[in-house]
Amino acid sequence: MAWVLRFRKLCYVEPVECSSVGFQSFDQSQNSGKKDDAVGSKVEESVLETKQKQKTKQSKKQAKDWSCIDYCCWTIGYICTTWWLLLLLFHCFTTTLPGFQVPESPGARLRREGLAALHPVVLVPGIVTGGLELWEGRSCADGLFRKRLWGGSFTEIFKRPLCWLEHLSLDNETGLDPPGIRVRAVPGLVAADYFAPGYFVWAVLIENLAKIGYEGKNLHMAAYDWRLSFQNTEIRDHALSRLKSKIELMYVTNGYKKVVVVPHSMGVIYFLHFMKWVESPPPIGGGGGAGWCAKHIKAVMNIGPAFLGVPKAVSNIFSAEGKDIAYVRAMAPGVFDSEILGLQTFEHVMRVLRTWDSTVSLLPKGGDTIWGNLDWSPEEGHSCNLAKKKNEQPTSCDINSFNHSDRAKAFHVREPEKYGRMISFGKETSQLPSPQLPTLNLEELLGMGTSASFNSCGEVLTEYDKLSRESIRKIAENKAYTAKTLFDLLRFVAPKTMQRAEAHFSHGIADNLDDPKYANYKYWSNPLETKLPNAPDMEIYCLYGVGMPTERSYVYKLSSSDKCKSIPFRIDSSADGEAGNCLKNGVYFVDGDESVPVISAGFMCAKGWRGRTRFNPSGIATYIREYRHKPPASLLEGRGLESGAHVDIMGNVALIEDVLLVAAGATGAEIGSDKIYSDIMRMSEKINLRL
Amino acid sequence: MALFRRRKTPSDTSKNRSENSKQEEEEEKEEEEIEDDKKKKIPPKGKIWRQKKKKSKWSCLDTCCWLVGCICTIWWFLLFMYNAMPASFPQYVTEAITGPMPDPPGVKLRKEGLRAKHPVVFVPGIVTGGLELWEGHQCAEGLFRKRLWGGTFGEVYKRPLCWVEHMSLDNETGLDPSGVRVRPVTGLVAADYFAPGYFVWAVLIANLARIGYEEKTMYMAAYDWRLAFQNTEVRDQTLSRIKSNIELMVTTNGGKKAVIIPHSMGVLYFLHFMKWVEAPAPMGGGGGPDWCSKHIKAVMNIGGPFLGVPKAVSGLFSAEAKDIAVARAIAPGFLDNDLFRLQTLQHVMKMTRTWDSTMSMIPKGGDTIWGGLDWSPEEGFRPSTKRQKNNDTQFTRENKAHDLVSESKTIKYGRIISFGKDVAEAHSSEIERTDFKGAIKGFNVANTTCRDVWTEYHDMGIEGIRAVADYKVYTAGSVVDLLQFVAPKMMARGSAHFSYGIADNLEDPKYNHYKYWSNPLETKLPNAPDMEIFSLYGVGIPTERAYVYKLSPSSECYIPFQIDTSVNGEDEDSCLTDGVYAVEGDETVPVLSAGFMCAKGWRGKTRFNPSGIRTYVREYDHSPPANLLEGRGTQSGAHVDIMGNFALIEDVIRVAAGARGEDLGGDQVFSDIFKWSEKIDLPL
């Protein structure tokens, strides 16, 4: 049908000559097929005659009727009808189509093998993935009461963007609600099952858990307002108290079975915070007593854990951009910066972002010891073709190390990337040996004060407006920043944000964990400044994807434009390394899950907590389970059953199976202990941390 | 069309062409004129050719496409306009037509300086809470965590039998059937809206939010309303969750006690909870004897069927109520349609009879409360008096009511079910009754054809059915016997969880059993002298109280009894319409059931209320919405719509913000509840 219609449509625009030629050729062919026509011609004639009559009558009218609007309508109608038809067919036949056969879900398979719900499960969502809804707002947000501002369809961004931003930002001073606005986390499983319609986060895992018998009474989503600093979620919403009460309740009502906690991304450090909080005495703690975790928690299965922070957070806070944005900018320069529309998108985003204390929790922790300094980094020697190479080769630890030595040879030729330089200004800087780098004491900068010369474009006030040209240039002159000096930099460019947030988070390494100062809650979310609870039976898992290039350090430049650009720095997306180099569009990549580098996700489980260390005095068993990324085989698979990407890994069949097995009672040894594809063990070895 | 063109003979085409060329000339002239006006865009010749083809191709399909396109475009345009419209526009229009709306109570009270103080717990009633699927049979593929109950009810139409199957419970245990797990939706979303646009708790929640309430201070105690109350604890540990949540909210809000707001059946559920929480484990929650006094400030029962509702009887007896009876009167045969093998009512009955919770609402207290054959507390009530009441004071109202009693023939509300109108009105001595309990239930082998829809009526046989009809009249006491006779399995299940009597001696240790906990006439209130109990309910709407039944004509495949919709009272003011006797109430719960406990049973220190918990009766007179724009009205008294009643919301907010019963103004009574309560002879 469609072909016929399309052919007709073509006919409409056929030029005259063409059709007359067509007629001639028809005439010729006519002679050969006269017999056929003998019957039909009379009928045709009569038809034609009537047609002619009609034509003469209607031609004038129709010439006017059949206007452009009619055409539009016709096209739209045509498209709609086809669409509906296809949709109908799709609905009718998806289940029966052979190519559509969905492989059996791990939940269904394990259920057949006799697995049943045993331990209650607590899910702790990460940053960004949880929904936020409005409880009280300004007049511009009328009618949005208890509607999602974050998550769902995000329609409000387009309808009233400024209003939306206003409601999502927090108070600049306190890091809590601005006056007159209450935006709260959506509670329950709906909080983070789907981030947007069709984009699952926890939904697949929940569905598989349900297959083996989980339901509301033994499955809980610990939703919290991910914009706040962790202790503030307790102060404002009693989120930690609620979580404690919920875990206790589930423990009791499920026959005194300990819970399995499954945190994701930032939820991992949120739950670290919780474990310290719950055992600390009130008022700042939950008063659960020293044995609370040992009594209530069977295992913590950290998915894509950001234990030691993510470099992405640096670029976010520093210039409100990441890999994706830098890439877009390279493709279409000027889109984001178009001032014609008065958009100033980035400035707005940055202003909002900087009120969210939680982003600071994701800054790299452990300084140069973990992340490397100007000349050294644990990942050096990482090859960016790694992912591809490895996919081809069989994997076991031996071969891995063998590979490594091979690669090490290969790299003698080239200078290894200096990942330790988290931010460097200019591509050369990122590659020069350290003695050639200029050094500048940032303390000097801090003394330089601010200038008031930027008020002309003050409507979008970010803290950059308060920086003088002079100091911005100085910053750029300093060339390279490591994980440690980075904090000086951030403190300088975003003094308010850092001051507020550093009352809640700390990013160092503890020398003496028994120092009473570590009883302060700001240390609780840093695994390098806290001891794990005294719970020798507990297990800690690090489950994360590998095999995807992950942002590790950035090449920056001063942005070219003048005063009115509030963000004076941006990623130099023109900086590309030669083939095989890890530098692309101004970003250096290492192995990871696209958001969290392996070192951050795996180090604590691989070394920091392995065995009985000072960070893990009771010798809690730790397991590393890596999942190598495999892109979806076809479009039908959606986001893939074997993905290793930060969020998509929640749909990874192998990961789901591991979680289900542990929830149904298995121990780490029973599911196969460590499963490692990356160089995490070797990298961890290189890190010189006193344990 | 292309084919069509091919078959033209040369002469035809030439003719055609000559004709065409003539036309062309004509048209060209026109065209030129037009195009002179417009501007030349396309060469005229090409255009003409195209026009010709257009004409010939202007077929039916094109017209269809054109039409669809038109409709789509207009629809999108309207949608766009609607979305682009400022949010305050509808309100503006409404105000332009009806005059300025009063501030919603939340805004008003916020201006008065009220702020969130006590944590608030909502206990939804039957039917209003959402249920979602966690595990199902093959036919329910893809419905995981989708709402089966509440929301759009899309599945009812798509796969009705599958839906009925999943909504039913096990016939023996009253718990999940094997392989099916349907669970209550949790959180405020469970019952804020029942269906899109049909609010239940949403208005109250929105108003509470105005004075500062949010998730941490509000809690929706959603439970599976199909289960018997104790079974919600057995299966889902719902009671434990409520206990834990209330404890949490009280501690995190600085020790401020909770205000509980149950609605409809939630009222009974919460009665059950209060007994459960103080009872020792394992049967109870082990909270200790002072749990309620420590954690609860007030219980604000909205439309509470403390003593049951007569609607539940007709629901259980013949799966119909007033609404269905009316539908049957208007379109006879529609619901009984055999043509499509619908058997709708039978399916519904089969499903509802597996829901134990419906049995919690069978009228309690027997003849003492609901009246005997010749007596009932409401006798003398006439619906027409209600209109006068609106204007007059209470005293004149009572006088008038008395006057009317003497004039009119008293209606015998005590006869909850009577077979035939004459029986409903006759004096008790005139009715011949044969006891049905002895009747032998014959198995009717013939009706195997309708076995696929199983209701217990098939086990009864013709004999049993006739015996039931021969007993003629059933009062509240004998209705329980009747149900036990017609649905023995269901009642056996139900009577393990619910009891409908009146306790002679509350100290009897048998009353420690959980089946008595939801019956206010067989339990003592907790020892919490500071607590307050409110009864908030609507009045001024005719409410089902008693039914006139008949045997249905085709008793083979159908439910053998149905409401006799042809029966109507003599005059317009009569309480009997379509086979249903109505009294005052909120459309579902008669005033007697909603108000008696607070008006008399618990008033002061009684044996049901040993610690003297204060009780208040707050009635809200129903006035229908003034116009369509008002939606379901801000002064409604109907059972569910009352949740949007501004006066009620204001009362709730005041109490939640710390006010006590006296601060609200004590009792607020429009009906004759005190008079009727007086008539009930119950030892206190």
mmCIF file with all atom_site columns, C-alpha atoms in Angstrom, chain B residues 87-165:
data_model
loop_
_atom_site.group_PDB
_atom_site.id
_atom_site.type_symbol
_atom_site.label_atom_id
_atom_site.label_alt_id
_atom_site.label_comp_id
_atom_site.label_asym_id
_atom_site.label_entity_id
_atom_site.label_seq_id
_atom_site.pdbx_PDB_ins_code
_atom_site.Cartn_x
_atom_site.Cartn_y
_atom_site.Cartn_z
_atom_site.occupancy
_atom_site.B_iso_or_equiv
_atom_site.pdbx_formal_charge
_atom_site.auth_seq_id
_atom_site.auth_comp_id
_atom_site.auth_asym_id
_atom_site.auth_atom_id
_atom_site.pdbx_PDB_model_num
ATOM 1  C CA . ALA B 1 87  ? -1.473  27.216  35.069 1.00 0.00 ? 87  ALA B CA 1
ATOM 2  C CA . SER B 1 88  ? -3.676  29.726  36.820 1.00 0.00 ? 88  SER B CA 1
ATOM 3  C CA . PHE B 1 89  ? -5.966  30.137  33.842 1.00 0.00 ? 89  PHE B CA 1
ATOM 4  C CA . PRO B 1 90  ? -8.676  27.616  34.788 1.00 0.00 ? 90  PRO B CA 1
ATOM 5  C CA . GLN B 1 91  ? -8.853  29.080  38.227 1.00 0.00 ? 91  GLN B CA 1
ATOM 6  C CA . TYR B 1 92  ? -9.160  32.523  36.728 1.00 0.00 ? 92  TYR B CA 1
ATOM 7  C CA . VAL B 1 93  ? -12.045 31.400  34.562 1.00 0.00 ? 93  VAL B CA 1
ATOM 8  C CA . THR B 1 94  ? -13.747 29.740  37.479 1.00 0.00 ? 94  THR B CA 1
ATOM 9  C CA . GLU B 1 95  ? -13.414 32.821  39.560 1.00 0.00 ? 95  GLU B CA 1
ATOM 10 C CA . ALA B 1 96  ? -14.723 34.968  36.766 1.00 0.00 ? 96  ALA B CA 1
ATOM 11 C CA . ILE B 1 97  ? -17.860 32.873  36.609 1.00 0.00 ? 97  ILE B CA 1
ATOM 12 C CA . THR B 1 98  ? -18.527 31.973  40.218 1.00 0.00 ? 98  THR B CA 1
ATOM 13 C CA . GLY B 1 99  ? -16.895 34.835  41.987 1.00 0.00 ? 99  GLY B CA 1
ATOM 14 C CA . PRO B 1 100 ? -13.760 34.641  44.088 1.00 0.00 ? 100 PRO B CA 1
ATOM 15 C CA . MET B 1 101 ? -13.074 31.260  45.617 1.00 0.00 ? 101 MET B CA 1
ATOM 16 C CA . PRO B 1 102 ? -12.326 31.086  49.300 1.00 0.00 ? 102 PRO B CA 1
ATOM 17 C CA . ASP B 1 103 ? -8.732  30.417  50.191 1.00 0.00 ? 103 ASP B CA 1
ATOM 18 C CA . PRO B 1 104 ? -8.066  26.750  50.612 1.00 0.00 ? 104 PRO B CA 1
ATOM 19 C CA . PRO B 1 105 ? -7.936  25.976  54.325 1.00 0.00 ? 105 PRO B CA 1
ATOM 20 C CA . GLY B 1 106 ? -4.199  25.328  54.227 1.00 0.00 ? 106 GLY B CA 1
ATOM 21 C CA . VAL B 1 107 ? -3.459  28.808  52.970 1.00 0.00 ? 107 VAL B CA 1
ATOM 22 C CA . LYS B 1 108 ? -5.929  30.397  55.312 1.00 0.00 ? 108 LYS B CA 1
ATOM 23 C CA . LEU B 1 109 ? -4.574  28.668  58.376 1.00 0.00 ? 109 LEU B CA 1
ATOM 24 C CA . ARG B 1 110 ? -1.010  29.328  57.382 1.00 0.00 ? 110 ARG B CA 1
ATOM 25 C CA . LYS B 1 111 ? -1.860  33.016  57.411 1.00 0.00 ? 111 LYS B CA 1
ATOM 26 C CA . GLU B 1 112 ? -3.179  32.488  60.904 1.00 0.00 ? 112 GLU B CA 1
ATOM 27 C CA . GLY B 1 113 ? 0.240   31.224  61.830 1.00 0.00 ? 113 GLY B CA 1
ATOM 28 C CA . LEU B 1 114 ? -0.446  27.523  62.089 1.00 0.00 ? 114 LEU B CA 1
ATOM 29 C CA . ARG B 1 115 ? 2.538   25.281  61.436 1.00 0.00 ? 115 ARG B CA 1
ATOM 30 C CA . ALA B 1 116 ? 3.145   21.568  61.205 1.00 0.00 ? 116 ALA B CA 1
ATOM 31 C CA . LYS B 1 117 ? 3.412   20.134  64.673 1.00 0.00 ? 117 LYS B CA 1
ATOM 32 C CA . HIS B 1 118 ? 2.184   16.603  65.184 1.00 0.00 ? 118 HIS B CA 1
ATOM 33 C CA . PRO B 1 119 ? 3.101   13.916  62.679 1.00 0.00 ? 119 PRO B CA 1
ATOM 34 C CA . VAL B 1 120 ? 0.109   12.732  60.700 1.00 0.00 ? 120 VAL B CA 1
ATOM 35 C CA . VAL B 1 121 ? -0.783  9.182   59.732 1.00 0.00 ? 121 VAL B CA 1
ATOM 36 C CA . PHE B 1 122 ? -3.395  8.416   57.071 1.00 0.00 ? 122 PHE B CA 1
ATOM 37 C CA . VAL B 1 123 ? -5.177  5.100   57.099 1.00 0.00 ? 123 VAL B CA 1
ATOM 38 C CA . PRO B 1 124 ? -7.013  4.622   53.807 1.00 0.00 ? 124 PRO B CA 1
ATOM 39 C CA . GLY B 1 125 ? -10.225 2.693   53.581 1.00 0.00 ? 125 GLY B CA 1
ATOM 40 C CA . ILE B 1 126 ? -11.430 -0.178  51.504 1.00 0.00 ? 126 ILE B CA 1
ATOM 41 C CA . VAL B 1 127 ? -11.188 0.102   47.704 1.00 0.00 ? 127 VAL B CA 1
ATOM 42 C CA . THR B 1 128 ? -9.386  3.447   47.681 1.00 0.00 ? 128 THR B CA 1
ATOM 43 C CA . GLY B 1 129 ? -5.861  2.075   48.060 1.00 0.00 ? 129 GLY B CA 1
ATOM 44 C CA . GLY B 1 130 ? -3.866  1.025   45.013 1.00 0.00 ? 130 GLY B CA 1
ATOM 45 C CA . LEU B 1 131 ? -2.738  -2.556  44.495 1.00 0.00 ? 131 LEU B CA 1
ATOM 46 C CA . GLU B 1 132 ? 0.115   -3.572  42.242 1.00 0.00 ? 132 GLU B CA 1
ATOM 47 C CA . LEU B 1 133 ? 1.286   -6.849  40.817 1.00 0.00 ? 133 LEU B CA 1
ATOM 48 C CA . TRP B 1 134 ? 4.505   -8.444  42.034 1.00 0.00 ? 134 TRP B CA 1
ATOM 49 C CA . GLU B 1 135 ? 4.075   -11.881 40.633 1.00 0.00 ? 135 GLU B CA 1
ATOM 50 C CA . GLY B 1 136 ? 1.452   -13.201 38.282 1.00 0.00 ? 136 GLY B CA 1
ATOM 51 C CA . HIS B 1 137 ? 0.396   -15.852 35.862 1.00 0.00 ? 137 HIS B CA 1
ATOM 52 C CA . GLN B 1 138 ? 1.278   -15.945 32.212 1.00 0.00 ? 138 GLN B CA 1
ATOM 53 C CA . CYS B 1 139 ? -1.646  -13.793 31.196 1.00 0.00 ? 139 CYS B CA 1
ATOM 54 C CA . ALA B 1 140 ? -0.400  -10.873 33.266 1.00 0.00 ? 140 ALA B CA 1
ATOM 55 C CA . GLU B 1 141 ? 2.909   -10.626 31.459 1.00 0.00 ? 141 GLU B CA 1
ATOM 56 C CA . GLY B 1 142 ? 4.408   -7.178  31.497 1.00 0.00 ? 142 GLY B CA 1
ATOM 57 C CA . LEU B 1 143 ? 2.315   -5.893  34.356 1.00 0.00 ? 143 LEU B CA 1
ATOM 58 C CA . PHE B 1 144 ? 5.035   -6.182  36.957 1.00 0.00 ? 144 PHE B CA 1
ATOM 59 C CA . ARG B 1 145 ? 4.665   -3.379  39.479 1.00 0.00 ? 145 ARG B CA 1
ATOM 60 C CA . LYS B 1 146 ? 1.808   -1.925  37.471 1.00 0.00 ? 146 LYS B CA 1
ATOM 61 C CA . ARG B 1 147 ? -1.361  -1.042  39.265 1.00 0.00 ? 147 ARG B CA 1
ATOM 62 C CA . LEU B 1 148 ? -4.116  -3.581  39.004 1.00 0.00 ? 148 LEU B CA 1
ATOM 63 C CA . TRP B 1 149 ? -6.358  -1.580  41.259 1.00 0.00 ? 149 TRP B CA 1
ATOM 64 C CA . GLY B 1 150 ? -6.463  2.183   41.159 1.00 0.00 ? 150 GLY B CA 1
ATOM 65 C CA . GLY B 1 151 ? -5.083  4.288   38.369 1.00 0.00 ? 151 GLY B CA 1
ATOM 66 C CA . THR B 1 152 ? -6.667  3.844   34.997 1.00 0.00 ? 152 THR B CA 1
ATOM 67 C CA . PHE B 1 153 ? -7.961  0.293   35.406 1.00 0.00 ? 153 PHE B CA 1
ATOM 68 C CA . GLY B 1 154 ? -6.856  -0.275  31.840 1.00 0.00 ? 154 GLY B CA 1
ATOM 69 C CA . GLU B 1 155 ? -6.330  -3.956  32.415 1.00 0.00 ? 155 GLU B CA 1
ATOM 70 C CA . VAL B 1 156 ? -9.926  -4.532  33.388 1.00 0.00 ? 156 VAL B CA 1
ATOM 71 C CA . TYR B 1 157 ? -10.895 -3.907  29.799 1.00 0.00 ? 157 TYR B CA 1
ATOM 72 C CA . LYS B 1 158 ? -7.904  -5.505  28.167 1.00 0.00 ? 158 LYS B CA 1
ATOM 73 C CA . ARG B 1 159 ? -7.979  -8.825  29.970 1.00 0.00 ? 159 ARG B CA 1
ATOM 74 C CA . PRO B 1 160 ? -10.925 -8.947  32.342 1.00 0.00 ? 160 PRO B CA 1
ATOM 75 C CA . LEU B 1 161 ? -10.739 -12.581 33.306 1.00 0.00 ? 161 LEU B CA 1
ATOM 76 C CA . CYS B 1 162 ? -7.034  -12.376 33.972 1.00 0.00 ? 162 CYS B CA 1
ATOM 77 C CA . TRP B 1 163 ? -7.672  -9.340  36.081 1.00 0.00 ? 163 TRP B CA 1
ATOM 78 C CA . VAL B 1 164 ? -10.362 -11.026 38.124 1.00 0.00 ? 164 VAL B CA 1
ATOM 79 C CA . GLU B 1 165 ? -8.111  -13.994 38.622 1.00 0.00 ? 165 GLU B CA 1
#
